[in-house]
Tab-separated table of C-alpha atoms (C1' of nucleotides) in Angstrom:
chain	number	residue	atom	x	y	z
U	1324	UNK	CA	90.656	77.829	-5.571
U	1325	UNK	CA	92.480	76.560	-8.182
U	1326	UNK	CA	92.289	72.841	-7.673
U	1327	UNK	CA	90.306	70.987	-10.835
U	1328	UNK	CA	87.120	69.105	-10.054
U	1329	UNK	CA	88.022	66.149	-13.026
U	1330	UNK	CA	88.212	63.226	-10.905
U	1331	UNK	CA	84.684	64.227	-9.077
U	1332	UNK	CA	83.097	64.798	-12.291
U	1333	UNK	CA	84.735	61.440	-13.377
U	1334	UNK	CA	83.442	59.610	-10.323
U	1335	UNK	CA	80.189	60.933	-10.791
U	1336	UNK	CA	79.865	59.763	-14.215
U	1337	UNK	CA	80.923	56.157	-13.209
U	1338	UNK	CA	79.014	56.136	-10.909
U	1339	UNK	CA	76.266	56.860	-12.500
U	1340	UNK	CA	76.912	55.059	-15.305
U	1341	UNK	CA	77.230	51.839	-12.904
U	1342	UNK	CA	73.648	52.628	-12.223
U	1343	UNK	CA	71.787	52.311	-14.779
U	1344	UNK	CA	73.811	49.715	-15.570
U	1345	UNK	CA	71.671	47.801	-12.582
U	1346	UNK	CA	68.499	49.578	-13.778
U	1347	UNK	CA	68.973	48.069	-17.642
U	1348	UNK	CA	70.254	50.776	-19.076
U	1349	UNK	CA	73.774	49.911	-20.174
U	1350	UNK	CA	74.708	52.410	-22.510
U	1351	UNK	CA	74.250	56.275	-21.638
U	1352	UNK	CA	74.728	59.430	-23.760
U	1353	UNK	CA	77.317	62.375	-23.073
U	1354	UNK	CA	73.969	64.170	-22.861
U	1355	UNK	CA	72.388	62.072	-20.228
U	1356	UNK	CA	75.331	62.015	-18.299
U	1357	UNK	CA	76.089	65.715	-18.283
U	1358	UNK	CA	72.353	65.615	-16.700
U	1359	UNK	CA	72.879	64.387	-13.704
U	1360	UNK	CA	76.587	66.096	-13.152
U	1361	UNK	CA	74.525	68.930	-14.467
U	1362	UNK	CA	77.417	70.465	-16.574
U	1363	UNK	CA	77.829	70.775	-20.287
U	1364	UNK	CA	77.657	67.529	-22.811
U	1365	UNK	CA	81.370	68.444	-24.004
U	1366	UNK	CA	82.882	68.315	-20.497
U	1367	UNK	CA	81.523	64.713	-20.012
U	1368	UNK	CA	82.890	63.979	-23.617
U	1369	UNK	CA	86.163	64.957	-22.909
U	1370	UNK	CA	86.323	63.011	-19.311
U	1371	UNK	CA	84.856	59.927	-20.068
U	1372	UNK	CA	87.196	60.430	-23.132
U	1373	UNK	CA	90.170	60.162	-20.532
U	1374	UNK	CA	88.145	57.395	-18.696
U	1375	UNK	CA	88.108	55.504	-21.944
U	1376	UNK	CA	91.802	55.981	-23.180
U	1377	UNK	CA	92.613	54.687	-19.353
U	1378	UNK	CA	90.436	51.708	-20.403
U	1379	UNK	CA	87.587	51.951	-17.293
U	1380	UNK	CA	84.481	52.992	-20.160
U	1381	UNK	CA	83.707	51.751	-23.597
U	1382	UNK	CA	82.263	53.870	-26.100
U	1383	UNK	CA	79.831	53.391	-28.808
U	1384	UNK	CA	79.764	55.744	-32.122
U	1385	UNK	CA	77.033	56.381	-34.156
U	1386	UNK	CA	72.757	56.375	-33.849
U	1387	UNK	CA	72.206	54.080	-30.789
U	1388	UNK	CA	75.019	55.509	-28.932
U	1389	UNK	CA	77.118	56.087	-25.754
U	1390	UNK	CA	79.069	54.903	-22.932
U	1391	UNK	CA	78.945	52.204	-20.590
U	1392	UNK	CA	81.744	50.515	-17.835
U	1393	UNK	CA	84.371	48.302	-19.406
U	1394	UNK	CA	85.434	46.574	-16.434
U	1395	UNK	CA	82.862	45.762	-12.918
U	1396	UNK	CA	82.293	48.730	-10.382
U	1397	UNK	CA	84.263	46.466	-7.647
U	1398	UNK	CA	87.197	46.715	-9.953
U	1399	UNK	CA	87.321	50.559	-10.927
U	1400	UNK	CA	89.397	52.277	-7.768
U	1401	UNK	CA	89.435	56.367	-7.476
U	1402	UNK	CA	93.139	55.632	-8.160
U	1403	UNK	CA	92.462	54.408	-11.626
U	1404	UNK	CA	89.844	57.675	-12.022
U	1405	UNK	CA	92.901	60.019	-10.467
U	1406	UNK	CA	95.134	58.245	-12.914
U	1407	UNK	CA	93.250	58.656	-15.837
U	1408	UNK	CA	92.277	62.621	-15.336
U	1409	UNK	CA	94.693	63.940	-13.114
U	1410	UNK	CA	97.955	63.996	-14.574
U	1411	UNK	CA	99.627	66.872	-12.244
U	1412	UNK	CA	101.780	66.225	-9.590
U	1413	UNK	CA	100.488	67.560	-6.068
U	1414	UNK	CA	102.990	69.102	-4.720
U	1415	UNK	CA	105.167	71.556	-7.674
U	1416	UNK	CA	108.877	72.121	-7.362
U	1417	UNK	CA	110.968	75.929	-7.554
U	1418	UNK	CA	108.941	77.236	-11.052
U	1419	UNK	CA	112.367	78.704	-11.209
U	1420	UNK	CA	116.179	77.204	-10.994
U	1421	UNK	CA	117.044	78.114	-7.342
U	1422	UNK	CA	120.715	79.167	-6.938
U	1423	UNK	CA	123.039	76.783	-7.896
U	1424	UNK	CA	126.037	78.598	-5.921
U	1425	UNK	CA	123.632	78.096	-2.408
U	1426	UNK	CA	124.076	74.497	-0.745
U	1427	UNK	CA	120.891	74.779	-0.022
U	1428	UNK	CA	119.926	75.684	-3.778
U	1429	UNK	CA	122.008	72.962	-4.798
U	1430	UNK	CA	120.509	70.170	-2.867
U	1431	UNK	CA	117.246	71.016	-1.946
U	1432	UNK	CA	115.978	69.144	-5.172
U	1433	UNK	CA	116.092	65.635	-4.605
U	1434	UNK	CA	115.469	65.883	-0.894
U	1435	UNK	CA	112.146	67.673	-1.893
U	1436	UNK	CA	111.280	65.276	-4.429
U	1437	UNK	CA	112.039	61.857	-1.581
U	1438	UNK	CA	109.466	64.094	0.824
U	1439	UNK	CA	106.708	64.600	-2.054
U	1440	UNK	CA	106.814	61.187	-3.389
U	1441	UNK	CA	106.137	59.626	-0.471
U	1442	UNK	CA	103.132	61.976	0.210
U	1443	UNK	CA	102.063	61.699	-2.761
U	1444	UNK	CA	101.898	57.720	-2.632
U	1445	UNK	CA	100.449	57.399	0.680
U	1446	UNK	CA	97.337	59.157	-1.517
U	1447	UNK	CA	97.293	57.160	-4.191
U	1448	UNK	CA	97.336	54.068	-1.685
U	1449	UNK	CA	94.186	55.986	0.342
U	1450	UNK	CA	92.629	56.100	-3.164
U	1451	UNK	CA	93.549	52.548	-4.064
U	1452	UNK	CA	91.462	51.598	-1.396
U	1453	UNK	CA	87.953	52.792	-2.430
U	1454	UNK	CA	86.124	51.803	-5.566
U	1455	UNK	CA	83.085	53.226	-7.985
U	1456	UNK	CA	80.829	50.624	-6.138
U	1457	UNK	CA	81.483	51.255	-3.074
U	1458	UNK	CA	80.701	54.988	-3.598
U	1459	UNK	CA	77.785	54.219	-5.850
U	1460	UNK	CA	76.849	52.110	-2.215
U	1461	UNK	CA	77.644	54.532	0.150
U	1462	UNK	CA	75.652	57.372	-2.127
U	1463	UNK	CA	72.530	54.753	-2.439
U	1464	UNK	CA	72.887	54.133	1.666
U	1465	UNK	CA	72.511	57.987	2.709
E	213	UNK	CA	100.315	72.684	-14.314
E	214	UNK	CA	98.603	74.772	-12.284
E	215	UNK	CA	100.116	73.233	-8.724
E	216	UNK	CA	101.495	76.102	-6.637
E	217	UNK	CA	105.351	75.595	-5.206
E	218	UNK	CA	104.775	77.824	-2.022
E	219	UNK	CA	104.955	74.835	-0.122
E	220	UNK	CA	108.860	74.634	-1.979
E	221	UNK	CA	109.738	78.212	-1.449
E	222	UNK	CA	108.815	77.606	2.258
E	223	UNK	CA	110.535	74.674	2.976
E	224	UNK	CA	113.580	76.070	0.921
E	225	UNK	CA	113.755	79.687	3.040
E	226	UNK	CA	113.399	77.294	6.349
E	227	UNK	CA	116.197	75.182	5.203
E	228	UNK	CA	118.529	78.344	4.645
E	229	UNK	CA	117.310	79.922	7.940
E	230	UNK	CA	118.658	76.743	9.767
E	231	UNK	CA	121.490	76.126	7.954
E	232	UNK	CA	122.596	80.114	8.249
E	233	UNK	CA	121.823	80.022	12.022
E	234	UNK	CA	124.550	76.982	12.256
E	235	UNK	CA	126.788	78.962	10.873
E	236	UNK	CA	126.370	81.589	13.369
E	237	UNK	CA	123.962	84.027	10.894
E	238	UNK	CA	120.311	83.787	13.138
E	239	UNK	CA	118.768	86.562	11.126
E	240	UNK	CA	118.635	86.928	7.406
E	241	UNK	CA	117.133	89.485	5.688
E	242	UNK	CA	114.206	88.560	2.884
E	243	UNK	CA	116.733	89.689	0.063
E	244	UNK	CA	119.530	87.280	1.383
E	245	UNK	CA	116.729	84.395	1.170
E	246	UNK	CA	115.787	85.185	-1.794
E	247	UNK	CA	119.096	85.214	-3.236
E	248	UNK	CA	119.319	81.500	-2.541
E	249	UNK	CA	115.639	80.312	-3.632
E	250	UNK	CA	116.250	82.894	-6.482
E	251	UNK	CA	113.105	84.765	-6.561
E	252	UNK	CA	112.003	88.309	-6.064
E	253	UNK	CA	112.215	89.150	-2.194
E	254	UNK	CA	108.338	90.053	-1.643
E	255	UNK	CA	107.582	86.457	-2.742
E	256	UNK	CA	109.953	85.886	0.298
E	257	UNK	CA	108.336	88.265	2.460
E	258	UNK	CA	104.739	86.520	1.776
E	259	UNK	CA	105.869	83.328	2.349
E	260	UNK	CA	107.977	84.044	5.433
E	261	UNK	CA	104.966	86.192	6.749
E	262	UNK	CA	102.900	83.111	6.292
E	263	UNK	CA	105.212	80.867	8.451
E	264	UNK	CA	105.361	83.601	10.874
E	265	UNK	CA	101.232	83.436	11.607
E	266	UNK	CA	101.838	80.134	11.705
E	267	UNK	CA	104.314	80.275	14.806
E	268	UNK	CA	107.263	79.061	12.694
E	269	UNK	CA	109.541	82.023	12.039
E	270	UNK	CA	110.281	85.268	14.041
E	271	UNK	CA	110.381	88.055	12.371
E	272	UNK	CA	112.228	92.023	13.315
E	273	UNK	CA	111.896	95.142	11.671
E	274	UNK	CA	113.944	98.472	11.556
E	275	UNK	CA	117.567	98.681	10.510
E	276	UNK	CA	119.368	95.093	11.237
E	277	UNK	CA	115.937	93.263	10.468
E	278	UNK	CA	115.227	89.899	9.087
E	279	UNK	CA	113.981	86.717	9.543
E	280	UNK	CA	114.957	83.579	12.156
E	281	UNK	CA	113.373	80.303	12.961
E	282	UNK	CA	110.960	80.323	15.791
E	283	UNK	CA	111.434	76.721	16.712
E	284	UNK	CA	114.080	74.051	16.610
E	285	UNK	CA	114.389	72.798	12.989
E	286	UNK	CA	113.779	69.147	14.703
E	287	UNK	CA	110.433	70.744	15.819
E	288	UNK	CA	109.292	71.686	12.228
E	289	UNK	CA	107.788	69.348	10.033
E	290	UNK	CA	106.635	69.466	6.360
E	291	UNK	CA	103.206	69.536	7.883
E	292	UNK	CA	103.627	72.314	9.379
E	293	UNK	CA	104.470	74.253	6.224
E	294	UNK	CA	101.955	72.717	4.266
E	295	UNK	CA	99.164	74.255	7.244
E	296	UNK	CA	101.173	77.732	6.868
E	297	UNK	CA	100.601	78.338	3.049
E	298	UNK	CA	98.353	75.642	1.207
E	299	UNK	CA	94.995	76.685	2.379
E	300	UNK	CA	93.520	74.530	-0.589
E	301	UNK	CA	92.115	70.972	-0.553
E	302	UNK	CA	93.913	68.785	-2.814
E	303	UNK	CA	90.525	67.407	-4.389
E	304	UNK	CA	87.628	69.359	-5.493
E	305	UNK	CA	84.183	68.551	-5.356
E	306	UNK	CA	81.983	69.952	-8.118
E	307	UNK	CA	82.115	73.486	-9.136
E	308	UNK	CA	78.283	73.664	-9.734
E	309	UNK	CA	75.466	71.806	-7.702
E	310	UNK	CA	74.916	68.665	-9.396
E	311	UNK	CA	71.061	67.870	-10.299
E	312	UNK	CA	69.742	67.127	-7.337
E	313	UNK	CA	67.270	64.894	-8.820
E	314	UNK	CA	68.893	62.292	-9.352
E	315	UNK	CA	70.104	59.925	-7.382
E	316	UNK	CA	73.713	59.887	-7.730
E	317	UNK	CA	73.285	63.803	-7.892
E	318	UNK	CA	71.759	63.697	-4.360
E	319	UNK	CA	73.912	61.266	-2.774
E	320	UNK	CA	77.345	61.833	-4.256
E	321	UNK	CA	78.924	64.624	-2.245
E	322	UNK	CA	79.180	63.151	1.206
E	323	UNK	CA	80.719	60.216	-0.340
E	324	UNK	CA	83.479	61.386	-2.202
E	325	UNK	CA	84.238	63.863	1.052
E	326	UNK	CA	85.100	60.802	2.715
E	327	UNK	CA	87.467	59.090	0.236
E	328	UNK	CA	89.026	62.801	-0.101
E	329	UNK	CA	89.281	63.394	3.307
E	330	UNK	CA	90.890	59.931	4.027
E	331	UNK	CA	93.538	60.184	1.034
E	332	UNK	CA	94.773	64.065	2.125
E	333	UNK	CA	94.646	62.922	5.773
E	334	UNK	CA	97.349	59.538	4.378
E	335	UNK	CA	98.866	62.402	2.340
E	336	UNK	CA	99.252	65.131	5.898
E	337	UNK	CA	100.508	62.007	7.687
E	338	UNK	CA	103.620	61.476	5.216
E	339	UNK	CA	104.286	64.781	5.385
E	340	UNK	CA	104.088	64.736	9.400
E	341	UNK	CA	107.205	62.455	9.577
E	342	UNK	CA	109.371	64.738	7.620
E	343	UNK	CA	111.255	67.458	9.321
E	344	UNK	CA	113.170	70.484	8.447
E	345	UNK	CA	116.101	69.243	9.908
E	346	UNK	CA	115.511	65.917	8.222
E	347	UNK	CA	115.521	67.805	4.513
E	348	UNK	CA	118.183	70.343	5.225
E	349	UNK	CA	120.419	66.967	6.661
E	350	UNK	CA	119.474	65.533	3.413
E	351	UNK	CA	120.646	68.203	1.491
E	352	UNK	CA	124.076	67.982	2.973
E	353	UNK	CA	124.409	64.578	2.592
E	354	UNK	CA	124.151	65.131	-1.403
Z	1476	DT	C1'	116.221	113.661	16.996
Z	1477	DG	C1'	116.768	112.145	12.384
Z	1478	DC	C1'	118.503	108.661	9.214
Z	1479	DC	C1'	118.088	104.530	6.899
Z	1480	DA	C1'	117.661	99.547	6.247
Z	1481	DT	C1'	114.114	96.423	6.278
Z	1482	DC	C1'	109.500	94.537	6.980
Z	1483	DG	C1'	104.576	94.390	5.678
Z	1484	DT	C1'	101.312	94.980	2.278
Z	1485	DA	C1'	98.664	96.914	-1.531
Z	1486	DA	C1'	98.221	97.317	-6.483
Z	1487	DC	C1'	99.024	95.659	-10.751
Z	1488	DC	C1'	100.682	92.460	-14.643
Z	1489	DA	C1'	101.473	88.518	-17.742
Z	1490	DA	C1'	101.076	83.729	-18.052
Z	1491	DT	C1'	98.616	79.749	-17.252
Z	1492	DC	C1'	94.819	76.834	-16.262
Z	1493	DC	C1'	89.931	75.591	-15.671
Z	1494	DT	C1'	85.242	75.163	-17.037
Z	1495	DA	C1'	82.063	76.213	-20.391
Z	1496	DT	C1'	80.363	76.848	-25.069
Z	1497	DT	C1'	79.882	76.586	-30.121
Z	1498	DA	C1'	80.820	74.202	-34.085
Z	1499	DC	C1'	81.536	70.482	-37.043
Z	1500	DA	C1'	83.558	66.239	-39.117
Z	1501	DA	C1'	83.411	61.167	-38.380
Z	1502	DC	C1'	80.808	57.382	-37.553
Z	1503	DT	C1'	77.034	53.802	-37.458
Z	1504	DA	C1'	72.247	51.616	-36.386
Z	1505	DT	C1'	68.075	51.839	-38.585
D	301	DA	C1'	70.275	58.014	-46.944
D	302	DT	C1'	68.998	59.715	-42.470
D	303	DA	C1'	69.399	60.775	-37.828
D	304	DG	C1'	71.642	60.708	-33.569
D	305	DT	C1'	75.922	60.691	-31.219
D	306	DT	C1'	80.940	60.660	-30.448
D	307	DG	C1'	85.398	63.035	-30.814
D	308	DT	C1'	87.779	67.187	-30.985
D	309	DA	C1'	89.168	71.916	-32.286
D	310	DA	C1'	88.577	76.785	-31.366
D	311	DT	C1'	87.383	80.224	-28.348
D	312	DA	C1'	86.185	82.859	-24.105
D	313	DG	C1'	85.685	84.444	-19.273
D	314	DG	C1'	87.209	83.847	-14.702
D	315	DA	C1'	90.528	82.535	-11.279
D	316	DT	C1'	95.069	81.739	-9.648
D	317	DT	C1'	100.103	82.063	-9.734
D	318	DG	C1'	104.515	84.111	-9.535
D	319	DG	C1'	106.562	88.358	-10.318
D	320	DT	C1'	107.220	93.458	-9.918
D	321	DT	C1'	106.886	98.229	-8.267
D	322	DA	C1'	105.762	101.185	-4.741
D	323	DC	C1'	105.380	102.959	-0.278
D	324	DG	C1'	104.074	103.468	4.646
D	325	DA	C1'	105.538	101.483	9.222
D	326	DT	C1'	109.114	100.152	12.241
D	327	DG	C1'	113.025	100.528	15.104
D	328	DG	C1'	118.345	100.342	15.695
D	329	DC	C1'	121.878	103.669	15.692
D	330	DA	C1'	124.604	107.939	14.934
DNA sequence: TGCCATCGTAACCAATCCTATTACAACTAT
DNA sequence: ATAGTTGTAATAGGATTGGTTACGATGGCA
């Protein structure tokens, strides 16, 4: 399937990231990350990248350093992840113009768009609804 | 983006098939739907033969074929059409087995299959209160 | 019976996107 | 200055999408 695995990998690295946080270990490497998602250092660099532009990570340059949670783990939803790495909308329109000469063409547009927005936001409020600690919890608990 | 529109095409040949069969035109042919969502008639043909599995069209072949609605357009919702052609989750979990190892690695799966279950089950239940009849009034209303 | 319009489906194509990988410049604690 | 790490560009293989051509199967109708 064609569906992208970002915001898991994104979770994942909060998540993990949250933990060591508890265990003393506030900052974490690209490298010690993509460990644990087992995947490749670059792939974490370029989410936790989006993570940090969205303002849920800070990052550290130079020897000594890494990433680590900018705000608490009660206070990072999966709606902020799917915000910050998922920028596609669900649900696509025609790829192509339909037929402007159809009523059906003509219209079909806006009435589509009402029907996906409103699908789309009952997800994002499903999402608002869970948070990086309570996964890290749940994960912990099982 | 990568976000297929078959849900779209669907909902748009529906929409014609009811609005034709007002008009006193039950059966239109895959070219004459295609015509009006502007494609090439086999994408038609796919898509209509996916809403047929799916109970939602009817279907004839031989000379004076084509395609009509199965149900009343009242009867047809935007769920339905979503079940009929977009066999793919809306989330992905991760593409390779994360290190199982660690504890987040271990843990994580079940976890996020609950938040992603929960938002695409908020997301099926939007689409649930949206009919065919509902869109293709819409469009007329426009 | 034979014709012919249309469905149903397979095969193929170009474009796009996703994950992965290599490479390297920029940066900073020591 | 050195060493370790981020940030990002370039590239590649694989998968998926919409589109197209082709053709056998079907079934009204002359």
């Amino acid at each position: 399937m064609a569906a992208n695995s970002r915001v898991t990998i994104a979770a994942h690295a909060l998540a993990w990231l949250e933990l060591a946080r508890q265990r003393g270990r506030p900052w974490m490497t690209s490298d010690e990350v993509a460990a644990s998602v087992k995947t490749n250092p670059v792939i974490l660099r370029r989410s936790l990248g989006d993570l940090h532009k969205a303002g849920l990570v800070r990052s550290r340059r130079g020897a000594g350093a890494g990433f680590s949670l900018a705000r608490p783990a009660e206070e990072i939803t999966m709606l902020d992840v799917w915000n910050a790495v998922s920028p596609e909308p669900l649900l696509a329109l025609h790829r192509t113009e339909p037929n402007q000469e159809c009523p059906v063409g003509a219209g079909i547009k806006p009435a589509l768009t009402d029907t996906y927005d409103e699908a789309t936001e009952a997800f994002r409020a499903a999402l608002a609804r869970r948070t990086i600690a309570g996964i890290l919890e749940k994960i912990l608990n099982t």
